[in-house]
Each structure stands twice: as structure tokens, then as C-alpha cells.
Coordinates of C-alpha atoms and ligand atoms in Angstrom, one line a residue:
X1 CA 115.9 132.2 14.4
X2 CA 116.7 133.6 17.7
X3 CA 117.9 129.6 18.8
X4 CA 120.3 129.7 15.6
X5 CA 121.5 133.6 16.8
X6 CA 122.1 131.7 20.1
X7 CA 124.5 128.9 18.9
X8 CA 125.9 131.1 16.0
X9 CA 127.4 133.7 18.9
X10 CA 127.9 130.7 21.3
X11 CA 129.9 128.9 18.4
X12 CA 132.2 132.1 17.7
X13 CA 132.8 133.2 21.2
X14 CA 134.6 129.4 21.3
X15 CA 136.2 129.5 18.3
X16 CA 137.9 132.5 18.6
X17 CA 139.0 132.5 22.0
X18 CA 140.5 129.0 21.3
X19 CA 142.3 130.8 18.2
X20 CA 144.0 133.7 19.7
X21 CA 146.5 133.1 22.1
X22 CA 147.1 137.2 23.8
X23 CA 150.3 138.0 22.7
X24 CA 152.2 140.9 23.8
X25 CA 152.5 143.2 20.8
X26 CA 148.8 143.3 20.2
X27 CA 147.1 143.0 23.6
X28 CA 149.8 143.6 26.5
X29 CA 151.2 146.3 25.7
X30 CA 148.2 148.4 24.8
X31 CA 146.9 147.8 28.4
X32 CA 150.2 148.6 30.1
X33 CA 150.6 151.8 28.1
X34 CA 147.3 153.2 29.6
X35 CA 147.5 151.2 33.0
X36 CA 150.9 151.1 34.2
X37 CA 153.7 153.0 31.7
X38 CA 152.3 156.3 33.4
X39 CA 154.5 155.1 36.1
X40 CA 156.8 152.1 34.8
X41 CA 158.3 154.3 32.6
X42 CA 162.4 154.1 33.9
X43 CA 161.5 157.9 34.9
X44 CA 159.4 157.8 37.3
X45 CA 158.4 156.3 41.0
X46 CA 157.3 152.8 39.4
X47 CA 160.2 151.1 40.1
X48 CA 160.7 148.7 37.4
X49 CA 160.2 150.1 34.1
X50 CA 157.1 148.0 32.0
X51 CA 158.1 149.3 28.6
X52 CA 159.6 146.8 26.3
X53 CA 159.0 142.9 26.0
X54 CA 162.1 141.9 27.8
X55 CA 161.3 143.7 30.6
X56 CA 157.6 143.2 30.9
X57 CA 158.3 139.3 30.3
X58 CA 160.5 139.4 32.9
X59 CA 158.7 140.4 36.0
X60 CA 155.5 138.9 34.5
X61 CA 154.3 136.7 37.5
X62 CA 154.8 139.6 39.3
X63 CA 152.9 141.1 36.6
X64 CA 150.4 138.7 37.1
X65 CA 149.7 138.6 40.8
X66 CA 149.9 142.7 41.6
X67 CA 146.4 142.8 38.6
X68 CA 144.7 139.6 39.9
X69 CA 144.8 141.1 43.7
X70 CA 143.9 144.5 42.6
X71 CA 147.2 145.8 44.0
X72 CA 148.2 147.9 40.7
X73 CA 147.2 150.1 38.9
X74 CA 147.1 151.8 42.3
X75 CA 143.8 153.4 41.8
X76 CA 141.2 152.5 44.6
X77 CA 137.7 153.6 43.6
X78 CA 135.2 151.0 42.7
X79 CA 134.5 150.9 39.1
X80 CA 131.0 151.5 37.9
X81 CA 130.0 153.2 41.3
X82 CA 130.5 156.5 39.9
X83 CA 131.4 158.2 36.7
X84 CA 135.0 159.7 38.0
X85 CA 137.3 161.4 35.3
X86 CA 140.5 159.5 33.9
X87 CA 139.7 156.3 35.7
X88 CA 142.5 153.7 35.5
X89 CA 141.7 150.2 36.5
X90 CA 142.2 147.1 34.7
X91 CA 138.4 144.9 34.3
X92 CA 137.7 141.6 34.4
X93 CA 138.5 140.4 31.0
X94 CA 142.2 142.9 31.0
X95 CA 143.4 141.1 34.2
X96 CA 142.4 137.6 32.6
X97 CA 143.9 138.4 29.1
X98 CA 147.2 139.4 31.2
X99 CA 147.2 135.5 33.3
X100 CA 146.0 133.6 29.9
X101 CA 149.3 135.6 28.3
X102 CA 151.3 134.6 31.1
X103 CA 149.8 131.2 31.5
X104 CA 151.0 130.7 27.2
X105 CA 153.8 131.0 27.6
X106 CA 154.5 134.7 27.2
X107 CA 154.3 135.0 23.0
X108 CA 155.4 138.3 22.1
X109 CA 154.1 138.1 18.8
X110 CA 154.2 140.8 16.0
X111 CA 155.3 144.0 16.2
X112 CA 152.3 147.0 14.9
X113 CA 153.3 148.5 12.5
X114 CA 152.4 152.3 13.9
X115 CA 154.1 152.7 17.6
X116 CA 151.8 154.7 19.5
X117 CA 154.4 157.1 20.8
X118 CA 152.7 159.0 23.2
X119 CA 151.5 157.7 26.6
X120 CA 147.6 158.1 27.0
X121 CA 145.9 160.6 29.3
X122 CA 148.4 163.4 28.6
X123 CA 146.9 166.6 28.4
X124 CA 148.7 169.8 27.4
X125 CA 150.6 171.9 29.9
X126 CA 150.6 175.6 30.8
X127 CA 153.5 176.9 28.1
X128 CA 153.1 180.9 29.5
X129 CA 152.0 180.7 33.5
X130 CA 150.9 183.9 35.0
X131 CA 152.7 182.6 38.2
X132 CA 154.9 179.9 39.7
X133 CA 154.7 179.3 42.9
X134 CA 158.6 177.2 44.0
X135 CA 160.0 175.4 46.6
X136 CA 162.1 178.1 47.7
X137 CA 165.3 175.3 48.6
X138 CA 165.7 172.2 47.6
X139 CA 164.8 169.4 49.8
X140 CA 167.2 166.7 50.9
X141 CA 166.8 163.2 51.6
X142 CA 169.5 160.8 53.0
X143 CA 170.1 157.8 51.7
X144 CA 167.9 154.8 52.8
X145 CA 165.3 157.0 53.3
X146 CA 161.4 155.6 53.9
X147 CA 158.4 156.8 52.8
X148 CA 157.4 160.1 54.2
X149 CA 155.7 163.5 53.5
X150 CA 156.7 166.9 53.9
X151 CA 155.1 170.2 54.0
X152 CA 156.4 173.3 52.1
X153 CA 154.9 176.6 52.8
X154 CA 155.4 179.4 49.9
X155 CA 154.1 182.7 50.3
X156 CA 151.9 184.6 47.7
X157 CA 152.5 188.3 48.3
X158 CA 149.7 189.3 45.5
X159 CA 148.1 192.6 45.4
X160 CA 144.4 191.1 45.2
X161 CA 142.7 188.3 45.3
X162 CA 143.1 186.1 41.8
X163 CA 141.4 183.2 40.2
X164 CA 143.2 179.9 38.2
X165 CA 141.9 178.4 35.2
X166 CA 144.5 175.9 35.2
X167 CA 146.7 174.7 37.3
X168 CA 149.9 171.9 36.7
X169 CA 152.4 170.6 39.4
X170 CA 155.4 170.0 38.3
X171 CA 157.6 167.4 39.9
X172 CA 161.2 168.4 40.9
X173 CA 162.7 164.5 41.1
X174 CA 159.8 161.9 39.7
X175 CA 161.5 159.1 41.2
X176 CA 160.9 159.8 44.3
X177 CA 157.5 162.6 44.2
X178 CA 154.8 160.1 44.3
X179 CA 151.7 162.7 45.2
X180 CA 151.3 166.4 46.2
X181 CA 148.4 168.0 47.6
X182 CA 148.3 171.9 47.2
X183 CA 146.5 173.5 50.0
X184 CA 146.0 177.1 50.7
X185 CA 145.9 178.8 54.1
X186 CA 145.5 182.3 54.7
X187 CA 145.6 181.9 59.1
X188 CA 149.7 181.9 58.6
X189 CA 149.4 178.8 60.7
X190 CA 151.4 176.4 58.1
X191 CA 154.6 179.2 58.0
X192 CA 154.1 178.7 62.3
X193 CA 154.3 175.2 62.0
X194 CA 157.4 175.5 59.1
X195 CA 159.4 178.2 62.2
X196 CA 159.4 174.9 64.6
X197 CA 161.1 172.1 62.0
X198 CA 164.7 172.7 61.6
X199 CA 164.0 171.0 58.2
X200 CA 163.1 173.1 55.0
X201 CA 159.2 172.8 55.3
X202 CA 157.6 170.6 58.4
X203 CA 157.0 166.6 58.7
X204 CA 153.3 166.0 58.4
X205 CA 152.3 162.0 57.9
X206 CA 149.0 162.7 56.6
X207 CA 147.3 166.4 56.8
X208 CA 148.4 169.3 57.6
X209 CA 148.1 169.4 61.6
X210 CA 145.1 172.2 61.4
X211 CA 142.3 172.3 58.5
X212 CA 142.8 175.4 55.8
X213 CA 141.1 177.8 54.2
X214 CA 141.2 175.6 50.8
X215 CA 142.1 172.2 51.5
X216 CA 143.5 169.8 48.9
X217 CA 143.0 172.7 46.7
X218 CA 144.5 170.9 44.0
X219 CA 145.8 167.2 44.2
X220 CA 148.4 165.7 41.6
X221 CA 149.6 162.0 41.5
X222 CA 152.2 160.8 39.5
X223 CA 150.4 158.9 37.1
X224 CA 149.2 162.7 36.0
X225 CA 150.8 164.5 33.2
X226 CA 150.1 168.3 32.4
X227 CA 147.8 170.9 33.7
X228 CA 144.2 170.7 34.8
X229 CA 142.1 172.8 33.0
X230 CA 138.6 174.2 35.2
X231 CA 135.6 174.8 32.5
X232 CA 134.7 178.1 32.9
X233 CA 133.1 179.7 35.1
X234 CA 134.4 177.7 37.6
X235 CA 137.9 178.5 38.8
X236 CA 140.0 178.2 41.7
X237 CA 140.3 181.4 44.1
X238 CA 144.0 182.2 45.2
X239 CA 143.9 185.1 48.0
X240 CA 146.4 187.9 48.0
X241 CA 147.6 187.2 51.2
X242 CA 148.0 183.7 52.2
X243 CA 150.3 181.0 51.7
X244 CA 150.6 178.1 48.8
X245 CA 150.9 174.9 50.7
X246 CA 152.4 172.2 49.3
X247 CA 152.2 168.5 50.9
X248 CA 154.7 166.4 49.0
X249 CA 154.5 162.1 49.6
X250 CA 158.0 161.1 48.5
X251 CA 158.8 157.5 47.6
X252 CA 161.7 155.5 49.6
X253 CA 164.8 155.9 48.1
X254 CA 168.5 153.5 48.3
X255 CA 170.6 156.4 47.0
X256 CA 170.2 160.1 48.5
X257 CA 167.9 162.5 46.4
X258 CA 167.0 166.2 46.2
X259 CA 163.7 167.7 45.3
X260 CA 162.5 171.1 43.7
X261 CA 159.1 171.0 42.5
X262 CA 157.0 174.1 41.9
X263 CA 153.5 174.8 40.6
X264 CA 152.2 176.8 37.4
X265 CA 149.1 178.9 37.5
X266 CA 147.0 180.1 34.6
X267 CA 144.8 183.0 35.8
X268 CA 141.8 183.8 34.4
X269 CA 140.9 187.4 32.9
X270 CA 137.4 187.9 32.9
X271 CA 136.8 186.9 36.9
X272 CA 133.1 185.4 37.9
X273 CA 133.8 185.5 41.1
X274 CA 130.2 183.8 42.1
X275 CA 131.3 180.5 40.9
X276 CA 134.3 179.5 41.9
X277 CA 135.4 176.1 43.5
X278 CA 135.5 176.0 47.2
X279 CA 138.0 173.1 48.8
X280 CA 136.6 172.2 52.1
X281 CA 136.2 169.2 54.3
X282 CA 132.7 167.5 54.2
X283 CA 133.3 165.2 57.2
X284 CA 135.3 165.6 60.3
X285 CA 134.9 163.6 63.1
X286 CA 132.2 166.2 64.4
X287 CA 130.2 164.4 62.0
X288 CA 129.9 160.8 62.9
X289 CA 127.2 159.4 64.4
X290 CA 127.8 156.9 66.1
X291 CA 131.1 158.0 68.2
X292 CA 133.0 158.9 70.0
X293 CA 135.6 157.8 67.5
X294 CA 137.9 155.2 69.3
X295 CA 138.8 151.8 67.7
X296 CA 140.2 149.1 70.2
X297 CA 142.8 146.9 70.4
X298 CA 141.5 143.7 68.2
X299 CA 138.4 145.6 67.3
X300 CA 137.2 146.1 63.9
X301 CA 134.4 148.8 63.3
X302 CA 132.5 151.2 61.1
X303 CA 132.1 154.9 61.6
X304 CA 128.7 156.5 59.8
X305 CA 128.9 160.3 59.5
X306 CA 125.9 162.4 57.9
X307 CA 126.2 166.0 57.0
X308 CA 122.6 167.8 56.2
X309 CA 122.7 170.3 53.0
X310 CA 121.7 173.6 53.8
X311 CA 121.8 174.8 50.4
X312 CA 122.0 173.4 46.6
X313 CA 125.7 172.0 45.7
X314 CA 127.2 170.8 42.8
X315 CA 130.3 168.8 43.8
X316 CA 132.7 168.3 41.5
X317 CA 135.8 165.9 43.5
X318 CA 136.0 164.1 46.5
X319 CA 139.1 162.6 48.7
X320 CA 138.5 160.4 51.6
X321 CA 141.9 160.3 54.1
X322 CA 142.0 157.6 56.7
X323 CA 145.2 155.8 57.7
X324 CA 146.3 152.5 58.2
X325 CA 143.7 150.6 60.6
X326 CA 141.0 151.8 57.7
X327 CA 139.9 149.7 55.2
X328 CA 136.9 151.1 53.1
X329 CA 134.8 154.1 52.3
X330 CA 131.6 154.6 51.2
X331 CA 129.9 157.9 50.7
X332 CA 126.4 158.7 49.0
X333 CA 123.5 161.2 49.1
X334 CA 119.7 160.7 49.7
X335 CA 117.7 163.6 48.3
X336 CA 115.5 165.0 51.2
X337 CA 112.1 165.3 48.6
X338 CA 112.1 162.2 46.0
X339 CA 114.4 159.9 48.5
X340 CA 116.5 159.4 45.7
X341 CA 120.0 158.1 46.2
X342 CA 122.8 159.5 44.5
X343 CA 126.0 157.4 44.8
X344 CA 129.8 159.6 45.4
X345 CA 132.5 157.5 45.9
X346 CA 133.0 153.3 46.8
X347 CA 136.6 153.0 47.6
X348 CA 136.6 149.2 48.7
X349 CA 140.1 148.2 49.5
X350 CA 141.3 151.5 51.2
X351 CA 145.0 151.7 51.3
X352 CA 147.0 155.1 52.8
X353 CA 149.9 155.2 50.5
X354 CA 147.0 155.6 47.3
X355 CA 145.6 158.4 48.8
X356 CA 143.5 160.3 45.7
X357 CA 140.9 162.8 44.7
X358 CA 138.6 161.8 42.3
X359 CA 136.6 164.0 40.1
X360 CA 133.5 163.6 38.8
X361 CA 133.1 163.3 35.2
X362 CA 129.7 165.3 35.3
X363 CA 129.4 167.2 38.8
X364 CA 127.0 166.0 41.3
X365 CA 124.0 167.5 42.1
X366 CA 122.5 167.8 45.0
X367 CA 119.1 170.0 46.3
X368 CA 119.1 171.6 49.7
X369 CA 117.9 169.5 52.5
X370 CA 119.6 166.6 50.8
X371 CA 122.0 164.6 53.1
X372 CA 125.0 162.9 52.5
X373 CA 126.3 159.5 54.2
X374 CA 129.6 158.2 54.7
X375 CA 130.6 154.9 56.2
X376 CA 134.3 154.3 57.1
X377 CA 134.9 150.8 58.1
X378 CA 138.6 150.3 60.3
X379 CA 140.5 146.4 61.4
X380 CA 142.5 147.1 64.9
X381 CA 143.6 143.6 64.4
X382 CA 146.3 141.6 63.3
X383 CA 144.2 140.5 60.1
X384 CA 144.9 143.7 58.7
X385 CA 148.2 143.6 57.2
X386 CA 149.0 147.4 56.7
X387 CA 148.7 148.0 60.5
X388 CA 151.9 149.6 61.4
X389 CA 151.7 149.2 65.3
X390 CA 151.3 145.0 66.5
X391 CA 150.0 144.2 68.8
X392 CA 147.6 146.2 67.9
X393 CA 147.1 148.9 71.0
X394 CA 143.5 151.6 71.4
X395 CA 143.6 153.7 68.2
X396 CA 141.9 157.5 69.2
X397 CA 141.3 160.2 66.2
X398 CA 144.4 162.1 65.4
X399 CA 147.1 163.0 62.4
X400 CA 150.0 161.2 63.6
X401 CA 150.9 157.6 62.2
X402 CA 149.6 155.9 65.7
X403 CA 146.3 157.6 65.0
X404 CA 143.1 157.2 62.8
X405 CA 141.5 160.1 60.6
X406 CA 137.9 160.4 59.3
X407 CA 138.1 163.1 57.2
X408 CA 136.5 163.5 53.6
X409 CA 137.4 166.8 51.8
X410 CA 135.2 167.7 48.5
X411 CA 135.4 170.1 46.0
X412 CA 132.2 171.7 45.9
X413 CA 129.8 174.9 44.4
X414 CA 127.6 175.9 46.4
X415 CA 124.6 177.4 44.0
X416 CA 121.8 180.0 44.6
X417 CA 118.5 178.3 45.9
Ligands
LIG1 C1 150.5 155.7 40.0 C2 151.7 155.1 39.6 C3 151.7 153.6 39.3 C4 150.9 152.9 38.4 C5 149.9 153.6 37.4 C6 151.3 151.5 38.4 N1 152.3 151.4 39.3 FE1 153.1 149.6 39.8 N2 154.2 150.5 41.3 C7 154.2 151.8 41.6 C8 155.1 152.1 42.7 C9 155.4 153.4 43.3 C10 155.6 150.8 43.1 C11 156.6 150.6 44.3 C12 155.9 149.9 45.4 C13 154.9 150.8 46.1 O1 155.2 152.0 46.3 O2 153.7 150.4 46.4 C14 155.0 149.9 42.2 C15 155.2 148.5 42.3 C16 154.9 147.6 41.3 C17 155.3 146.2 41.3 C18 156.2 145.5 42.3 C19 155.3 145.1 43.5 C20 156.2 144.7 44.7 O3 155.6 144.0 45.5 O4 157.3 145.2 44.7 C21 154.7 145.6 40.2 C22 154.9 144.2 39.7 C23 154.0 146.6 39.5 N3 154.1 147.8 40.2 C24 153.2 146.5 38.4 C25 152.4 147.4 37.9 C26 151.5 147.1 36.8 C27 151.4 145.8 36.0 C28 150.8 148.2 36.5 C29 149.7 148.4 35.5 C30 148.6 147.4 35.4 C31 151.2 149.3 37.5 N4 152.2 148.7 38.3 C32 150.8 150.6 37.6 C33 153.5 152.8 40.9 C34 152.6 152.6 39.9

């Protein structure tokens, strides 16, 4: 019985596959709705637009090589390491349905009778904000502008401390506002750092030149449409007297552009104030163990950093932020009484222009004593092709783009032993 099971699936598997060519109607364009329309939409920084046959069928060897090298959908974090919230990456089987619909020739076949009109993974927005934090100018860019990042520094002027139960960045130009991370600083040294650029807001390649009180408070990227809502009673802490930063990553742009983007806040009215969400860094430099943190010219090496719990924490994101010379995180806990591992975050292929949090589906647990583990691994060589200065000279720790960052900033809860 169990031999004829055997041959009956065997037979069918064959069969079938041998049957049904993929055609585009019925198996592309489902995957590109989820995986890639988010961004290929003709609005937005994905510079082709993936939306109708003609269009897909055109770029499709493109189409083909950016899933089979894992180069798009840009999200980085190994599948299956951890269970992280809206996860977009294409498996196995998706990137081979894409080549064997390349490889046949590209059948569009018949069009569904329902259109599934809108684009997966939208969730509502925030129709009546309590308050809007703007960009109090709009920013310029020339024309033939590259990739870069710029800081903008809004002032709160509340009367007390509030808390967000949702928060939603909106974008002011989506071609060219590929990620924002909203920070929150209440030393007044991000309006210092704003008096000394001539520039609405101040340059900043990767963080924000000092560490905040909240940092990467909230994160968008533009494959993220409407507000995040926090489960109550967790919420996100805004003090009266500090500043809404925003770190904007624009795209490169042929034609000039202007940006206003702005954030809306939904507050919460009954406050409990004992749980909210802390943004902090996990690991600095400060951390590693086997520094001092200096990468040679031609070198490749791994950094491991362990941070000791001193009490219980739930953690409910995570954000790695290297730069160029690094190639791949790693971070995971091992429980101080059963020696249990917990695994965070596996980002293999780390690349700087897909910077990301991630949040966990379920928060992460873990008891006091506990320890957490992160290995950074960085290529000073010519092998790695995203190195930006060849030959390759001594790399030391540091924000500009001739430097190297290990820094991993969590969301996190710290509970009551
Ligand atoms: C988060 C937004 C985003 C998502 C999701 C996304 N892309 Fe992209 N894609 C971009 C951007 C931005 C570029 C421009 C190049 C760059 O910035 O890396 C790009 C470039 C490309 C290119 C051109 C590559 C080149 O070398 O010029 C192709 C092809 C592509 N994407 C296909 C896809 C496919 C197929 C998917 C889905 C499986 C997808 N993209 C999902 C944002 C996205």
C-alpha cells in the first residue's frame, strides 16, 4: 500500500509538471504583485514598472537573473531563521517557476477573470492623526543626483510627554524616498548638527553622527504602505521636548526632484506608561570581543560582540547597520539556565543600500542573565564588489562612507523580573 502511495505521488508530481507550462496570468503575476509591484509600480523608486505583460515580458531576463541571485525582492534576512512580520522573499520553487516561464517562452496565457485590484500587504492608514510632524521646507535635489541621505530635524514643542499607537510615514516624492528612519533625540544635538549644513537638514551617510534617545524609533521602506499599528499596551513614547528626526535615503535621480514628507501620529488615550517600546542600540563597538575594531587593507574578518541581560526583555525588532566592507550578520541568544538558543536575525548577503528593521512576528523572549551574540563578518578586498574605496586601504570604526559600523539597534521591553 504505502509502495503504490509512493509511485501514485511520484507518478503525478511528473505528470503535472510536464502538463503546465507557468504562464503569466496565473503564476507570474500573482508573485510579482506580492514581491515586486510594491515597488515596480510606475510610482514608485522601482525603476521599471512590473505591472502588465508587456512590460514584465520585456525585462524578463532581467527578471530572471535579479530572483536567481537573490538581488530582488530587496529584502535580506534569511528565511526560516526567524518568524519576522511581512516577510518578502521569493523561495525555491517561485524563483524556478519565474526561469521555467522564461525558459517557455514567456506564454501569457489567460486572463482571471477577478483582477485582484489591490496590492497585498496594505494596511489601513491613520484617516484623523493627533499630530503631524513635516519637513518644514522642501528639500532639493539637482539633477544627476546620486544616492544619498539626509537628516531633517523637526521640533515637537508638546506640553507633556505623549505615547503613539500608530505611526505612518508618508512619502513626499516616492520616486526618489527609498527608506526613512525616524529617530528621536531629546540632547538638541541633531538641530546643532542641522545649524552647521547650509542645506535644509544635515548630510549623514549612515546614522546620525551621535546615538539618540530613541533610535530608529520607527523605520519605513518603500515597499510599506499605511500605518503601523502597536498592540496595546505597548506604544511608542514621544517626549514633550525633543526633536522628531527624520533620516531620509533618497534614490539617484536624472531629472531634479523636491521632497516633502511628514509623519502621522495616532496617540493613545488611556497611557500605560510601564510598557512602552524603548529604541536603543544593542551593540556598539564597546561590545565586541575580539577588537579593537580595524579591518585591513586585503583583509577579510569577523567581529563577535556579546551583550549580558541584566533583566527579562521581550524584543520585538531588530536592525543591523554596517556599510560597505560588511557582508553578513548573525545575531542569537543563549539562555543563561536551560542553554537554550534562541535565534534573532541571519541576514546572509548584507548589502547597505537594503538597510531594514525587522520585526518579529511573536516578540522574543529572553530571561535575565541570558546573553545575546552577534557576529559581523567584513571583505577589505577586491572580491567584494560593493567596496567603494579600491585599492582597498585600513578601514577603522566610524559613520562616514570610508568607515565601517557595527552597530545593531533593537526594539525592546524590558519587563519586571
Ligand atoms: C523595496 C522596493 C523594491 C522591491 C520590493 C523590488 N524592487 Fe526591483 N528595484 C528596486 C529599486 C529601487 C531598483 C533600482 C536599483 C537599486 O536601487 O538597486 C530596482 C531594480 C530592479 C531591476 C533592475 C536591476 C538593475 O541592475 O538595474 C530589476 C530587473 C528588478 N528591480 C526586478 C525586481 C523584481 C523581479 C522584484 C520582485 C521579485 C523586485 N524588483 C522587487 C526596488 C524594489
Amino acid at each position: 500500500m504505502k509502495l503504490f502511495l509512493l509511485f501514485y505521488t511520484l507518478f503525478t508530481v511528473v505528470c503535472c509538471a510536464a502538463q503546465t507550462a507557468a504562464n503569466y496570468n496565473t503564476h507570474i503575476k500573482p508573485l510579482l504583485q506580492t514581491h515586486c509591484m510594491p515597488c515596480h509600480n510606475g510610482n514608485n523608486i522601482g525603476t521599471m514598472p512590473l505591472t502588465d505583460y508587456k512590460n514584465v515580458s520585456a525585462y524578463a531576463k532581467m527578471i530572471g537573473y535579479v530572483t536567481q541571485n537573490n538581488i530582488m525582492p530587496p529584502w535580506k534576512a534569511e528565511q526560516g531563521y526567524n518568524h519576522i512580520k511581512n516577510t518578502s522573499t521569493l523561495n525555491t520553487a517561485e524563483i524556478k517557476l519565474i526561469k521555467n516561464w522564461i525558459d517557455s517562452g514567456l506564454i501569457q496565457g489567460k486572463a482571471p477573470a477577478k483582477q485582484n485590484v489591490n496590492p497585498p500587504g496594505k494596511t489601513a492608514s491613520i484617516n484623523k492623526p493627533d499630530l503631524v510632524f513635516a519637513m518644514q521646507k522642501p528639500f532639493a535635489q539637482k539633477e544627476n543626483f546620486t544616492e544619498r541621505a539626509q537628516v531633517f530635524v523637526i521640533p515637537v514643542n508638546l506640553n507633556e510627554d505623549v505615547f503613539a499607537e500608530a505611526i505612518e510615514f508618508i512619502p513626499g516624492n516616492k520616486k526618489i524616498v527609498k527608506s526613512c528612519s525616524i529617530s528621536i533625540d531629546t540632547s538638541g544635538k541633531a538641530a546643532q548638527y542641522d545649524s552647521y549644513d547650509l542645506n535644509y537638514g544635515y548630510y549623514s551617510p549612515v546614522g546620525l553622527n551621535f546615538i539618540p534617545y530613541q533610535y530608529n524609533w520607527y523605520q519605513w521602506t518603500a515597499d510599506m504602505q499605511g500605518a503601523t499599528f502597536y498592540n496595546k499596551p505597548y506604544l511608542k513614547k514621544i517626549p514633550a521636548n525633543s526633536h522628531i528626526v527624520l533620516h531620509i535615503f533618497y534614490a539617484a535621480s536624472v531629472a531634479a526632484q523636491k521632497d516633502s514628507s511628514y509623519v502621522k501620529i495616532k496617540l493613545c488615550k488611556k497611557q500605560d506608561i510601564s510598557r512602552f517600546i524603548n529604541s536603543r542600540v544593542l551593540f556598539t563597538p564597546n561590545t565586541i570581543t575580539n577588537g579593537p575594531f580595524v579591518i585591513n587593507a586585503d583583509e577579510k574578518r569577523n567581529f563577535y560582540a556579546t551583550v549580558s541581560l541584566q533583566k527579562p526583555i521581550e524584543i520585538h525588532s531588530i536592525m543591523p547597520m554596517g556599510q560597505n566592507a560588511c557582508t553578513s550578520w548573525e545575531i542569537y541568544a543563549i539562555d543563561s539556565v536551560t542553554g537554550r538558543r534562541t535565534d534573532i536575525l541571519s541576514i546572509p548577503r548584507w548589502d547597505a543600500h537594503w538597510r531594514k528593521k525587522y520585526d518579529f512576528s511573536i516578540p522574543i523572549q529572553l530571561t535575565k542573565g541570558s546573553k545575546i551574540f552577534a557576529v559581523a563578518s567584513y571583505n577589505n578586498s577586491e572580491g567584494n564588489a560593493s567596496l567603494i574605496i579600491l585599492p582597498a586601504k585600513k578601514i577603522i570604526y566610524g559613520e562616514s562612507e570610508r568607515n565601517e559600523m557595527f552597530i545593531v539597534q533593537y526594539d525592546v521591553v524590558e519587563l519586571a523580573e
